[in-house]
């Protein structure tokens, strides 16, 4: 099977990389914040413990989303995965409702 050479000078390649970098940065921030909200609202312990647990989960989500952005088959598929995850975690946080006082 022949490997096709990639022209790294063209605008298509640079645009592809730019879209993936945006998915890896902006998208990872969105997923991490939605995940932190969902985990913090699911927290059974005290409020501080729930926020710390949510933040720690968000720290794990950021590199995972960044890796996904560059492993995905195409740049729009990368964004699709990021948007689906953010919507899933954001919807979960919204369904749980406001945190208990």
Short mmCIF file of N, CA and C in Angstrom, two decimals:
data_model
loop_
_atom_site.label_atom_id
_atom_site.label_comp_id
_atom_site.label_asym_id
_atom_site.label_seq_id
_atom_site.Cartn_x
_atom_site.Cartn_y
_atom_site.Cartn_z
N UNK A 1 0.84 -1.16 0.00
CA UNK A 1 0.00 0.00 0.00
C UNK A 1 0.90 1.24 0.00
N UNK A 2 0.67 2.10 -0.93
CA UNK A 2 1.50 3.30 -1.07
C UNK A 2 1.01 4.39 -0.12
N UNK A 3 1.96 5.08 0.47
CA UNK A 3 1.64 6.20 1.34
C UNK A 3 1.71 7.46 0.52
N UNK A 4 0.67 8.24 0.59
CA UNK A 4 0.60 9.45 -0.20
C UNK A 4 1.29 10.59 0.55
N UNK A 5 2.05 11.37 -0.17
CA UNK A 5 2.77 12.51 0.42
C UNK A 5 1.79 13.64 0.70
N UNK A 6 2.00 14.31 1.80
CA UNK A 6 1.15 15.43 2.20
C UNK A 6 1.87 16.73 1.89
N UNK A 7 1.20 17.60 1.15
CA UNK A 7 1.78 18.91 0.84
C UNK A 7 1.50 19.84 2.01
N UNK A 8 2.53 20.20 2.74
CA UNK A 8 2.37 21.02 3.94
C UNK A 8 2.50 22.51 3.66
N UNK A 9 2.51 22.88 2.41
CA UNK A 9 2.64 24.30 2.08
C UNK A 9 1.31 24.93 1.71
N UNK A 10 0.31 24.13 1.42
CA UNK A 10 -0.95 24.65 0.92
C UNK A 10 -1.86 25.19 2.01
N UNK A 11 -2.83 25.98 1.60
CA UNK A 11 -3.77 26.58 2.54
C UNK A 11 -4.71 25.53 3.11
N UNK A 12 -4.97 24.45 2.39
CA UNK A 12 -5.86 23.41 2.91
C UNK A 12 -5.24 22.72 4.13
N UNK A 13 -3.98 22.42 4.06
CA UNK A 13 -3.30 21.77 5.18
C UNK A 13 -3.25 22.71 6.39
N UNK A 14 -2.91 23.96 6.14
CA UNK A 14 -2.82 24.93 7.23
C UNK A 14 -4.19 25.20 7.85
N UNK A 15 -5.22 25.25 7.03
CA UNK A 15 -6.57 25.41 7.55
C UNK A 15 -7.01 24.22 8.37
N UNK A 16 -6.64 23.02 7.91
CA UNK A 16 -6.95 21.81 8.64
C UNK A 16 -6.31 21.85 10.03
N UNK A 17 -5.06 22.22 10.09
CA UNK A 17 -4.36 22.30 11.38
C UNK A 17 -4.96 23.40 12.26
N UNK A 18 -5.32 24.53 11.66
CA UNK A 18 -5.90 25.63 12.44
C UNK A 18 -7.24 25.24 13.05
N UNK A 19 -8.08 24.55 12.30
CA UNK A 19 -9.37 24.12 12.82
C UNK A 19 -9.18 23.10 13.94
N UNK A 20 -8.22 22.21 13.79
CA UNK A 20 -7.95 21.24 14.84
C UNK A 20 -7.38 21.90 16.09
N UNK A 21 -6.54 22.91 15.93
CA UNK A 21 -6.00 23.62 17.09
C UNK A 21 -7.12 24.33 17.84
N UNK A 22 -8.06 24.92 17.11
CA UNK A 22 -9.21 25.56 17.77
C UNK A 22 -10.06 24.53 18.50
N UNK A 23 -10.25 23.36 17.90
CA UNK A 23 -11.00 22.31 18.58
C UNK A 23 -10.27 21.83 19.82
N UNK A 24 -8.94 21.77 19.74
CA UNK A 24 -8.15 21.29 20.87
C UNK A 24 -8.07 22.31 22.00
N UNK A 25 -8.21 23.59 21.71
CA UNK A 25 -8.10 24.60 22.77
C UNK A 25 -9.48 25.07 23.23
N UNK A 26 -10.22 25.69 22.34
CA UNK A 26 -11.53 26.23 22.70
C UNK A 26 -12.50 25.09 23.02
N UNK A 27 -12.48 24.06 22.20
CA UNK A 27 -13.36 22.93 22.45
C UNK A 27 -13.04 22.21 23.74
N UNK A 28 -11.76 22.02 24.02
CA UNK A 28 -11.38 21.36 25.27
C UNK A 28 -11.79 22.18 26.48
N UNK A 29 -11.71 23.49 26.38
CA UNK A 29 -12.16 24.35 27.48
C UNK A 29 -13.66 24.18 27.70
N UNK A 30 -14.43 24.15 26.62
CA UNK A 30 -15.88 23.99 26.75
C UNK A 30 -16.26 22.64 27.34
N UNK A 31 -15.62 21.58 26.88
CA UNK A 31 -15.90 20.25 27.42
C UNK A 31 -15.49 20.19 28.89
N UNK A 32 -14.34 20.73 29.22
CA UNK A 32 -13.86 20.68 30.61
C UNK A 32 -14.78 21.45 31.54
N UNK A 33 -15.25 22.61 31.11
CA UNK A 33 -16.13 23.38 32.00
C UNK A 33 -17.48 22.70 32.18
N UNK A 34 -18.03 22.12 31.11
CA UNK A 34 -19.30 21.40 31.24
C UNK A 34 -19.14 20.15 32.10
N UNK A 35 -18.03 19.45 31.95
CA UNK A 35 -17.77 18.26 32.76
C UNK A 35 -17.60 18.64 34.23
N UNK A 36 -16.88 19.72 34.49
CA UNK A 36 -16.68 20.16 35.88
C UNK A 36 -18.02 20.52 36.52
N UNK A 37 -18.89 21.17 35.78
CA UNK A 37 -20.21 21.51 36.32
C UNK A 37 -21.01 20.25 36.64
N UNK A 38 -21.01 19.30 35.71
CA UNK A 38 -21.79 18.08 35.91
C UNK A 38 -21.28 17.28 37.10
N UNK A 39 -19.97 17.11 37.19
CA UNK A 39 -19.41 16.32 38.29
C UNK A 39 -19.62 17.04 39.62
N UNK A 40 -19.46 18.36 39.63
CA UNK A 40 -19.65 19.10 40.88
C UNK A 40 -21.10 19.03 41.34
N UNK A 41 -22.03 19.00 40.41
CA UNK A 41 -23.44 18.91 40.82
C UNK A 41 -23.84 17.50 41.22
N UNK A 42 -23.09 16.51 40.75
CA UNK A 42 -23.34 15.14 41.16
C UNK A 42 -22.68 14.79 42.48
N UNK A 43 -21.78 15.64 42.95
CA UNK A 43 -21.00 15.36 44.15
C UNK A 43 -21.87 15.11 45.37
N UNK A 44 -21.57 14.02 46.07
CA UNK A 44 -22.37 13.65 47.23
C UNK A 44 -21.81 14.23 48.52
N UNK A 45 -20.55 14.58 48.52
CA UNK A 45 -19.93 15.12 49.72
C UNK A 45 -20.27 16.59 49.90
N UNK A 46 -19.40 17.27 50.57
CA UNK A 46 -19.59 18.71 50.75
C UNK A 46 -19.38 19.47 49.45
N UNK A 47 -19.72 20.72 49.47
CA UNK A 47 -19.63 21.54 48.28
C UNK A 47 -18.20 21.68 47.79
N UNK A 48 -17.27 21.90 48.70
CA UNK A 48 -15.86 22.05 48.32
C UNK A 48 -15.33 20.77 47.71
N UNK A 49 -15.66 19.63 48.31
CA UNK A 49 -15.21 18.34 47.77
C UNK A 49 -15.76 18.10 46.37
N UNK A 50 -17.01 18.48 46.14
CA UNK A 50 -17.61 18.29 44.83
C UNK A 50 -16.94 19.16 43.78
N UNK A 51 -16.61 20.38 44.15
CA UNK A 51 -15.94 21.28 43.20
C UNK A 51 -14.53 20.78 42.89
N UNK A 52 -13.83 20.30 43.88
CA UNK A 52 -12.49 19.77 43.65
C UNK A 52 -12.55 18.54 42.75
N UNK A 53 -13.51 17.66 42.98
CA UNK A 53 -13.66 16.47 42.15
C UNK A 53 -13.98 16.86 40.70
N UNK A 54 -14.85 17.84 40.53
CA UNK A 54 -15.18 18.31 39.18
C UNK A 54 -13.98 18.92 38.47
N UNK A 55 -13.19 19.68 39.21
CA UNK A 55 -12.01 20.30 38.61
C UNK A 55 -10.97 19.25 38.23
N UNK A 56 -10.78 18.26 39.07
CA UNK A 56 -9.82 17.20 38.74
C UNK A 56 -10.26 16.41 37.52
N UNK A 57 -11.55 16.14 37.39
CA UNK A 57 -12.05 15.46 36.18
C UNK A 57 -11.84 16.33 34.95
N UNK A 58 -12.03 17.62 35.11
CA UNK A 58 -11.83 18.54 33.98
C UNK A 58 -10.37 18.55 33.54
N UNK A 59 -9.45 18.46 34.50
CA UNK A 59 -8.03 18.40 34.15
C UNK A 59 -7.69 17.16 33.34
N UNK A 60 -8.41 16.08 33.57
CA UNK A 60 -8.20 14.87 32.79
C UNK A 60 -8.85 14.96 31.41
N UNK A 61 -9.92 15.71 31.31
CA UNK A 61 -10.65 15.81 30.04
C UNK A 61 -9.91 16.65 29.01
N UNK A 62 -9.19 17.67 29.45
CA UNK A 62 -8.53 18.58 28.50
C UNK A 62 -7.53 17.86 27.59
N UNK A 63 -6.58 17.09 28.12
CA UNK A 63 -5.67 16.40 27.20
C UNK A 63 -6.36 15.35 26.36
N UNK A 64 -7.40 14.72 26.90
CA UNK A 64 -8.13 13.72 26.11
C UNK A 64 -8.80 14.36 24.90
N UNK A 65 -9.42 15.51 25.10
CA UNK A 65 -10.07 16.21 23.98
C UNK A 65 -9.03 16.74 23.00
N UNK A 66 -7.91 17.22 23.49
CA UNK A 66 -6.86 17.72 22.60
C UNK A 66 -6.30 16.59 21.74
N UNK A 67 -6.11 15.43 22.33
CA UNK A 67 -5.63 14.28 21.55
C UNK A 67 -6.68 13.89 20.52
N UNK A 68 -7.95 13.87 20.92
CA UNK A 68 -9.02 13.52 19.99
C UNK A 68 -9.04 14.48 18.80
N UNK A 69 -8.78 15.75 19.04
CA UNK A 69 -8.85 16.73 17.96
C UNK A 69 -7.83 16.43 16.86
N UNK A 70 -6.70 15.84 17.21
CA UNK A 70 -5.68 15.55 16.21
C UNK A 70 -5.71 14.10 15.73
N UNK A 71 -6.42 13.22 16.42
CA UNK A 71 -6.52 11.83 15.99
C UNK A 71 -7.73 11.61 15.09
N UNK A 72 -8.72 12.47 15.21
CA UNK A 72 -9.95 12.30 14.42
C UNK A 72 -9.64 12.31 12.93
N UNK A 73 -10.49 11.67 12.19
CA UNK A 73 -10.26 11.48 10.75
C UNK A 73 -10.24 12.80 9.98
N UNK A 74 -11.05 13.75 10.39
CA UNK A 74 -11.08 15.04 9.71
C UNK A 74 -11.32 16.16 10.73
N UNK A 75 -11.10 17.40 10.33
CA UNK A 75 -11.26 18.50 11.29
C UNK A 75 -12.71 18.70 11.72
N UNK A 76 -13.66 18.45 10.83
CA UNK A 76 -15.06 18.63 11.20
C UNK A 76 -15.54 17.49 12.06
N UNK A 77 -14.99 16.31 11.89
CA UNK A 77 -15.31 15.20 12.78
C UNK A 77 -14.73 15.46 14.18
N UNK A 78 -13.58 16.11 14.23
CA UNK A 78 -13.00 16.48 15.52
C UNK A 78 -13.93 17.44 16.25
N UNK A 79 -14.41 18.46 15.54
CA UNK A 79 -15.35 19.40 16.15
C UNK A 79 -16.65 18.72 16.53
N UNK A 80 -17.09 17.78 15.71
CA UNK A 80 -18.32 17.06 16.03
C UNK A 80 -18.22 16.32 17.35
N UNK A 81 -17.10 15.63 17.56
CA UNK A 81 -16.90 14.93 18.82
C UNK A 81 -16.85 15.87 20.01
N UNK A 82 -16.20 17.00 19.82
CA UNK A 82 -16.09 17.99 20.90
C UNK A 82 -17.47 18.56 21.24
N UNK A 83 -18.24 18.89 20.22
CA UNK A 83 -19.56 19.48 20.45
C UNK A 83 -20.49 18.46 21.10
N UNK A 84 -20.42 17.20 20.68
CA UNK A 84 -21.27 16.17 21.28
C UNK A 84 -20.93 15.99 22.76
N UNK A 85 -19.65 15.95 23.09
CA UNK A 85 -19.25 15.81 24.50
C UNK A 85 -19.69 17.01 25.33
N UNK A 86 -19.48 18.21 24.81
CA UNK A 86 -19.89 19.41 25.55
C UNK A 86 -21.40 19.44 25.75
N UNK A 87 -22.15 19.06 24.73
CA UNK A 87 -23.61 19.04 24.85
C UNK A 87 -24.06 17.97 25.84
N UNK A 88 -23.40 16.83 25.82
CA UNK A 88 -23.74 15.75 26.75
C UNK A 88 -23.50 16.18 28.19
N UNK A 89 -22.33 16.71 28.48
CA UNK A 89 -22.01 17.11 29.85
C UNK A 89 -22.80 18.35 30.27
N UNK A 90 -22.99 19.28 29.35
CA UNK A 90 -23.78 20.46 29.67
C UNK A 90 -25.24 20.11 29.92
N UNK A 91 -25.78 19.21 29.10
CA UNK A 91 -27.16 18.77 29.32
C UNK A 91 -27.31 18.02 30.62
N UNK A 92 -26.32 17.21 30.97
CA UNK A 92 -26.36 16.50 32.24
C UNK A 92 -26.35 17.48 33.41
N UNK A 93 -25.49 18.49 33.33
CA UNK A 93 -25.43 19.49 34.40
C UNK A 93 -26.74 20.27 34.48
N UNK A 94 -27.35 20.54 33.34
CA UNK A 94 -28.61 21.27 33.33
C UNK A 94 -29.74 20.43 33.90
N UNK A 95 -29.75 19.13 33.58
CA UNK A 95 -30.81 18.24 34.09
C UNK A 95 -30.70 18.03 35.59
N UNK A 96 -29.49 18.02 36.10
CA UNK A 96 -29.31 17.83 37.55
C UNK A 96 -29.85 19.03 38.30
N UNK A 97 -29.70 20.20 37.72
CA UNK A 97 -30.22 21.41 38.35
C UNK A 97 -29.17 22.10 39.18
N UNK A 98 -29.58 23.15 39.88
CA UNK A 98 -28.61 23.90 40.68
C UNK A 98 -28.08 23.06 41.84
N UNK A 99 -26.86 23.34 42.27
CA UNK A 99 -26.30 22.57 43.38
C UNK A 99 -27.06 22.84 44.69
N UNK A 100 -27.05 21.85 45.56
CA UNK A 100 -27.70 22.00 46.85
C UNK A 100 -26.94 23.02 47.71
N UNK A 101 -27.65 23.69 48.55
CA UNK A 101 -27.01 24.70 49.40
C UNK A 101 -26.62 24.14 50.72
#
